[in-house]
Amino acid sequence: MDLSGLQINFRIIMPEIILAAFGMLVLLVSVFSSSREEGKDHLGYISLFGVILALGFSLPLFGKAQSGFNGMITADSFAAFFKLVFGLICLLTILISVGYTKQEDIPMGEYYALVLFSTTGMMLMAAGTNLLTIFLGLETMSISIYVLAGILRRDPRSVESAMKYFILGAFATGFFLYGAALLYGSTGSFGLKEIASYLSTRGTEARSPMLIIGIALLTIGFGFKIATVPFHMWTPDVYEGAPTSITAFMATGVKAAAFAGLIRVFFSALGPFQPDWTAIMWLLSVATMTLGNIVAVSQSNIKRMLAYSSIAHAGYILVAFTAGNALGTSSILFYLLAYAFMNIGAFTVVILLGKKGEENTLIADYAGIGFKYPLLAAAMTIFMLSMAGIPPLAGFMGKFYIFSAAVKAKFYWLAVIGVLNSALSVYYYLRVTVLMYFRESEREITGLTFSPAAVVGVTIAVAGVIYLGIFPSAVLALARASIGALM
């Protein structure tokens, strides 16, 4: 095979290389570590160092667009922004996992390595400028997550969660691949730039049934990972059965990666079809946020409630996607960062309130903890209020930007439906807060041990939620500059 024409540029994928290398290093070190789980905390800290190093190599990628590997991967500001978001999500996940993996007897070497490999796949999805590269990133991320969801091998719920996610994920992969193949058949290329060029030069002639079906199948593939209605059915069961730290990782990282790929494909390659897919996204957005919020109201398990809440948040983000203007697309980036802080923070509180053999994941278990664990309850209150969209927290600013983008694009009804949904969500988020401070506990929760790393994780999440709520302009400006590289 002649590789002389291959344009190799390792510098633009240094964050991915570092994460993959540290993943393999963790696997290697775990083999020579103590057989007792208590002696393996250093694997988490090695992973943490790898993530910080990868974040350091992501920063220089801002500003100047560079491409490599014959245009299949790019390192523009859009990819750099998402690499920072994925790195942050990975860092918080590792922090909250240090005590949790020990508590639940999770094999740490495989666990941390898979988290790093999965983050590598997420970064490839954001940086891919070819449908094959995006597919490679999607599968690297997904296969690692399938294993992580079932890593509690002795827990039937965890195994069931992994099987459901794997089987349905395989179907979604098939839809994505078939859609990519039809796009290739219609345009003659997998490259996003080449597809955009073909569509803009051919105009209405390019609107073949094969192309339309290909776009629809790609939408289904992304819709599964984002958990939009009607591709959301796996979400509550998988979120409930997977280890809580992995649920937090999936709810934020997988969703952000899927949106990164969706934005990259639809805005850079399928831009000429925007009037066509806008109507579909309008319907998906309304259905997703409405169903997510209505079903979340009746949940008694906090992990399932957060799962349906996650579906509703995907609907909010689709509002901005439908608007499709500069404010809308930049607000998606802002919202995903804010969502990462408040969602991982909430799941960390769920972890801290549980112990081995006693997860305490019923919402009723939160009654009275405002007096017994005031700092933990205060942190949970901040996360719940932020997700409900109460000012001056990050969730409020995210929703404000999203609904403003819809109004600016003259999608008035979409903005109204979004605001009504947000008002409905206040009920189930405040229910947790009311239970914590205004109801007495029916049973005593004792014997909790707080991992210092998890406490640091919650502190970072609280700081992020408050900072993005009070000083949002700098991050929004960065998001706007990042999306500008794509539009």
mmCIF file of C-alpha atoms in Angstrom, residues 191-365:
data_model
loop_
_atom_site.group_PDB
_atom_site.id
_atom_site.type_symbol
_atom_site.label_atom_id
_atom_site.label_comp_id
_atom_site.label_asym_id
_atom_site.label_seq_id
_atom_site.Cartn_x
_atom_site.Cartn_y
_atom_site.Cartn_z
ATOM 1 C CA GLY A 191 -16.114 14.201 2.829
ATOM 2 C CA LEU A 192 -18.345 16.910 4.330
ATOM 3 C CA LYS A 193 -16.684 19.636 2.268
ATOM 4 C CA GLU A 194 -17.138 17.698 -0.965
ATOM 5 C CA ILE A 195 -20.782 16.897 -0.136
ATOM 6 C CA ALA A 196 -21.479 20.607 0.529
ATOM 7 C CA SER A 197 -19.788 21.564 -2.741
ATOM 8 C CA TYR A 198 -21.818 18.982 -4.696
ATOM 9 C CA LEU A 199 -25.125 20.130 -3.187
ATOM 10 C CA SER A 200 -24.455 23.843 -3.721
ATOM 11 C CA THR A 201 -23.429 23.401 -7.370
ATOM 12 C CA ARG A 202 -26.255 21.003 -8.308
ATOM 13 C CA GLY A 203 -29.010 22.972 -6.554
ATOM 14 C CA THR A 204 -32.473 21.393 -6.805
ATOM 15 C CA GLU A 205 -31.139 18.628 -9.077
ATOM 16 C CA ALA A 206 -29.392 17.135 -6.071
ATOM 17 C CA ARG A 207 -32.665 16.485 -4.229
ATOM 18 C CA SER A 208 -32.927 12.822 -5.134
ATOM 19 C CA PRO A 209 -34.994 10.359 -3.044
ATOM 20 C CA MET A 210 -31.754 8.511 -2.216
ATOM 21 C CA LEU A 211 -30.256 11.661 -0.708
ATOM 22 C CA ILE A 212 -33.380 12.492 1.310
ATOM 23 C CA ILE A 213 -33.548 8.946 2.709
ATOM 24 C CA GLY A 214 -29.827 9.119 3.519
ATOM 25 C CA ILE A 215 -30.312 12.329 5.515
ATOM 26 C CA ALA A 216 -33.293 10.800 7.344
ATOM 27 C CA LEU A 217 -31.250 7.714 8.315
ATOM 28 C CA LEU A 218 -28.361 9.856 9.550
ATOM 29 C CA THR A 219 -30.859 11.797 11.675
ATOM 30 C CA ILE A 220 -32.054 8.530 13.239
ATOM 31 C CA GLY A 221 -28.456 7.491 13.990
ATOM 32 C CA PHE A 222 -27.696 10.763 15.759
ATOM 33 C CA GLY A 223 -31.174 10.884 17.344
ATOM 34 C CA PHE A 224 -30.509 7.625 19.200
ATOM 35 C CA LYS A 225 -27.341 8.965 20.830
ATOM 36 C CA ILE A 226 -28.988 12.291 21.666
ATOM 37 C CA ALA A 227 -32.077 10.439 23.004
ATOM 38 C CA THR A 228 -34.677 12.352 21.031
ATOM 39 C CA VAL A 229 -38.248 11.100 20.765
ATOM 40 C CA PRO A 230 -39.011 8.469 19.381
ATOM 41 C CA PHE A 231 -35.467 7.077 19.775
ATOM 42 C CA HIS A 232 -35.336 7.648 23.537
ATOM 43 C CA MET A 233 -36.807 4.391 24.890
ATOM 44 C CA TRP A 234 -33.455 2.989 26.017
ATOM 45 C CA THR A 235 -32.569 5.996 28.170
ATOM 46 C CA PRO A 236 -34.355 5.447 31.535
ATOM 47 C CA ASP A 237 -33.512 1.734 31.788
ATOM 48 C CA VAL A 238 -29.866 2.191 30.784
ATOM 49 C CA TYR A 239 -29.390 5.224 33.030
ATOM 50 C CA GLU A 240 -30.913 3.376 35.986
ATOM 51 C CA GLY A 241 -28.969 0.147 35.539
ATOM 52 C CA ALA A 242 -25.526 1.546 34.708
ATOM 53 C CA PRO A 243 -23.098 2.552 37.491
ATOM 54 C CA THR A 244 -24.091 6.087 38.541
ATOM 55 C CA SER A 245 -20.734 7.610 37.572
ATOM 56 C CA ILE A 246 -21.117 6.152 34.063
ATOM 57 C CA THR A 247 -24.694 7.412 33.892
ATOM 58 C CA ALA A 248 -23.324 10.924 34.494
ATOM 59 C CA PHE A 249 -20.677 10.344 31.812
ATOM 60 C CA MET A 250 -23.251 9.093 29.299
ATOM 61 C CA ALA A 251 -25.799 11.804 30.010
ATOM 62 C CA THR A 252 -23.282 14.560 29.315
ATOM 63 C CA GLY A 253 -20.426 13.224 27.178
ATOM 64 C CA VAL A 254 -22.384 11.045 24.747
ATOM 65 C CA LYS A 255 -25.026 13.741 24.273
ATOM 66 C CA ALA A 256 -22.401 16.452 23.669
ATOM 67 C CA ALA A 257 -20.508 14.234 21.199
ATOM 68 C CA ALA A 258 -23.672 13.395 19.273
ATOM 69 C CA PHE A 259 -24.603 17.075 19.041
ATOM 70 C CA ALA A 260 -21.055 17.919 17.904
ATOM 71 C CA GLY A 261 -21.356 15.370 15.084
ATOM 72 C CA LEU A 262 -24.892 16.467 14.211
ATOM 73 C CA ILE A 263 -23.907 20.142 13.997
ATOM 74 C CA ARG A 264 -20.771 19.335 11.988
ATOM 75 C CA VAL A 265 -22.669 17.221 9.427
ATOM 76 C CA PHE A 266 -25.835 19.278 9.089
ATOM 77 C CA PHE A 267 -24.386 22.788 9.097
ATOM 78 C CA SER A 268 -21.195 22.197 7.131
ATOM 79 C CA ALA A 269 -22.387 19.574 4.607
ATOM 80 C CA LEU A 270 -26.190 19.724 4.444
ATOM 81 C CA GLY A 271 -26.616 23.496 4.744
ATOM 82 C CA PRO A 272 -28.519 23.791 1.421
ATOM 83 C CA PHE A 273 -31.181 21.472 2.876
ATOM 84 C CA GLN A 274 -31.739 23.571 6.005
ATOM 85 C CA PRO A 275 -35.308 24.635 5.035
ATOM 86 C CA ASP A 276 -36.187 20.914 4.680
ATOM 87 C CA TRP A 277 -34.751 19.575 7.928
ATOM 88 C CA THR A 278 -35.829 22.589 9.992
ATOM 89 C CA ALA A 279 -39.482 21.427 10.003
ATOM 90 C CA ILE A 280 -38.455 17.922 11.122
ATOM 91 C CA MET A 281 -36.247 19.297 13.888
ATOM 92 C CA TRP A 282 -39.130 21.546 15.023
ATOM 93 C CA LEU A 283 -41.351 18.506 15.528
ATOM 94 C CA LEU A 284 -38.585 16.446 17.169
ATOM 95 C CA SER A 285 -37.811 19.310 19.538
ATOM 96 C CA VAL A 286 -41.423 19.746 20.682
ATOM 97 C CA ALA A 287 -42.019 16.003 21.077
ATOM 98 C CA THR A 288 -38.730 15.450 22.918
ATOM 99 C CA MET A 289 -38.999 18.195 25.511
ATOM 100 C CA THR A 290 -42.720 17.636 26.103
ATOM 101 C CA LEU A 291 -42.538 13.864 26.564
ATOM 102 C CA GLY A 292 -39.373 14.121 28.669
ATOM 103 C CA ASN A 293 -40.913 16.620 31.065
ATOM 104 C CA ILE A 294 -44.341 14.977 31.344
ATOM 105 C CA VAL A 295 -42.935 11.518 32.136
ATOM 106 C CA ALA A 296 -40.279 12.930 34.510
ATOM 107 C CA VAL A 297 -43.066 14.300 36.738
ATOM 108 C CA SER A 298 -44.274 10.795 37.676
ATOM 109 C CA GLN A 299 -40.864 9.244 38.434
ATOM 110 C CA SER A 300 -40.044 8.071 41.951
ATOM 111 C CA ASN A 301 -36.421 7.079 41.240
ATOM 112 C CA ILE A 302 -34.027 10.019 40.901
ATOM 113 C CA LYS A 303 -31.877 8.309 38.235
ATOM 114 C CA ARG A 304 -34.961 7.729 36.075
ATOM 115 C CA MET A 305 -36.132 11.275 36.739
ATOM 116 C CA LEU A 306 -32.760 12.616 35.587
ATOM 117 C CA ALA A 307 -32.953 10.302 32.556
ATOM 118 C CA TYR A 308 -36.275 11.796 31.423
ATOM 119 C CA SER A 309 -34.942 15.241 32.335
ATOM 120 C CA SER A 310 -31.990 14.494 30.042
ATOM 121 C CA ILE A 311 -34.454 13.753 27.217
ATOM 122 C CA ALA A 312 -36.179 17.082 27.874
ATOM 123 C CA HIS A 313 -32.851 18.949 27.788
ATOM 124 C CA ALA A 314 -32.111 17.368 24.389
ATOM 125 C CA GLY A 315 -35.396 18.907 23.255
ATOM 126 C CA TYR A 316 -34.338 22.354 24.493
ATOM 127 C CA ILE A 317 -31.054 22.062 22.589
ATOM 128 C CA LEU A 318 -32.971 21.081 19.450
ATOM 129 C CA VAL A 319 -34.875 24.384 19.771
ATOM 130 C CA ALA A 320 -31.577 26.192 19.178
ATOM 131 C CA PHE A 321 -30.669 23.725 16.425
ATOM 132 C CA THR A 322 -33.971 24.465 14.690
ATOM 133 C CA ALA A 323 -33.397 28.219 14.956
ATOM 134 C CA GLY A 324 -30.105 27.633 13.123
ATOM 135 C CA ASN A 325 -28.879 31.229 13.458
ATOM 136 C CA ALA A 326 -25.592 32.394 14.978
ATOM 137 C CA LEU A 327 -27.078 32.814 18.470
ATOM 138 C CA GLY A 328 -28.800 29.436 18.240
ATOM 139 C CA THR A 329 -25.737 27.424 17.268
ATOM 140 C CA SER A 330 -23.454 29.179 19.766
ATOM 141 C CA SER A 331 -26.042 28.714 22.523
ATOM 142 C CA ILE A 332 -25.924 24.941 21.875
ATOM 143 C CA LEU A 333 -22.229 24.953 22.785
ATOM 144 C CA PHE A 334 -22.880 27.110 25.855
ATOM 145 C CA TYR A 335 -25.802 24.929 26.979
ATOM 146 C CA LEU A 336 -23.861 21.678 26.622
ATOM 147 C CA LEU A 337 -21.099 23.043 28.868
ATOM 148 C CA ALA A 338 -23.622 24.276 31.444
ATOM 149 C CA TYR A 339 -25.496 20.965 31.256
ATOM 150 C CA ALA A 340 -22.261 19.061 31.903
ATOM 151 C CA PHE A 341 -21.665 20.940 35.167
ATOM 152 C CA MET A 342 -25.206 20.675 36.530
ATOM 153 C CA ASN A 343 -25.847 17.090 35.451
ATOM 154 C CA ILE A 344 -22.563 15.568 36.621
ATOM 155 C CA GLY A 345 -22.959 17.555 39.849
ATOM 156 C CA ALA A 346 -26.446 16.111 40.445
ATOM 157 C CA PHE A 347 -25.299 12.533 39.773
ATOM 158 C CA THR A 348 -22.331 13.042 42.105
ATOM 159 C CA VAL A 349 -24.723 13.959 44.912
ATOM 160 C CA VAL A 350 -26.631 10.749 44.130
ATOM 161 C CA ILE A 351 -23.352 8.809 44.442
ATOM 162 C CA LEU A 352 -22.404 10.508 47.714
ATOM 163 C CA LEU A 353 -25.797 9.770 49.251
ATOM 164 C CA GLY A 354 -25.373 6.054 48.622
ATOM 165 C CA LYS A 355 -23.136 3.304 49.911
ATOM 166 C CA LYS A 356 -22.366 -0.319 49.115
ATOM 167 C CA GLY A 357 -25.636 -2.254 48.875
ATOM 168 C CA GLU A 358 -27.726 0.854 49.633
ATOM 169 C CA GLU A 359 -27.916 3.249 46.673
ATOM 170 C CA ASN A 360 -30.712 5.448 48.093
ATOM 171 C CA THR A 361 -31.903 6.407 44.624
ATOM 172 C CA LEU A 362 -35.579 6.863 45.511
ATOM 173 C CA ILE A 363 -36.581 10.520 45.571
ATOM 174 C CA ALA A 364 -38.213 9.840 48.967
ATOM 175 C CA ASP A 365 -34.737 9.005 50.313
#
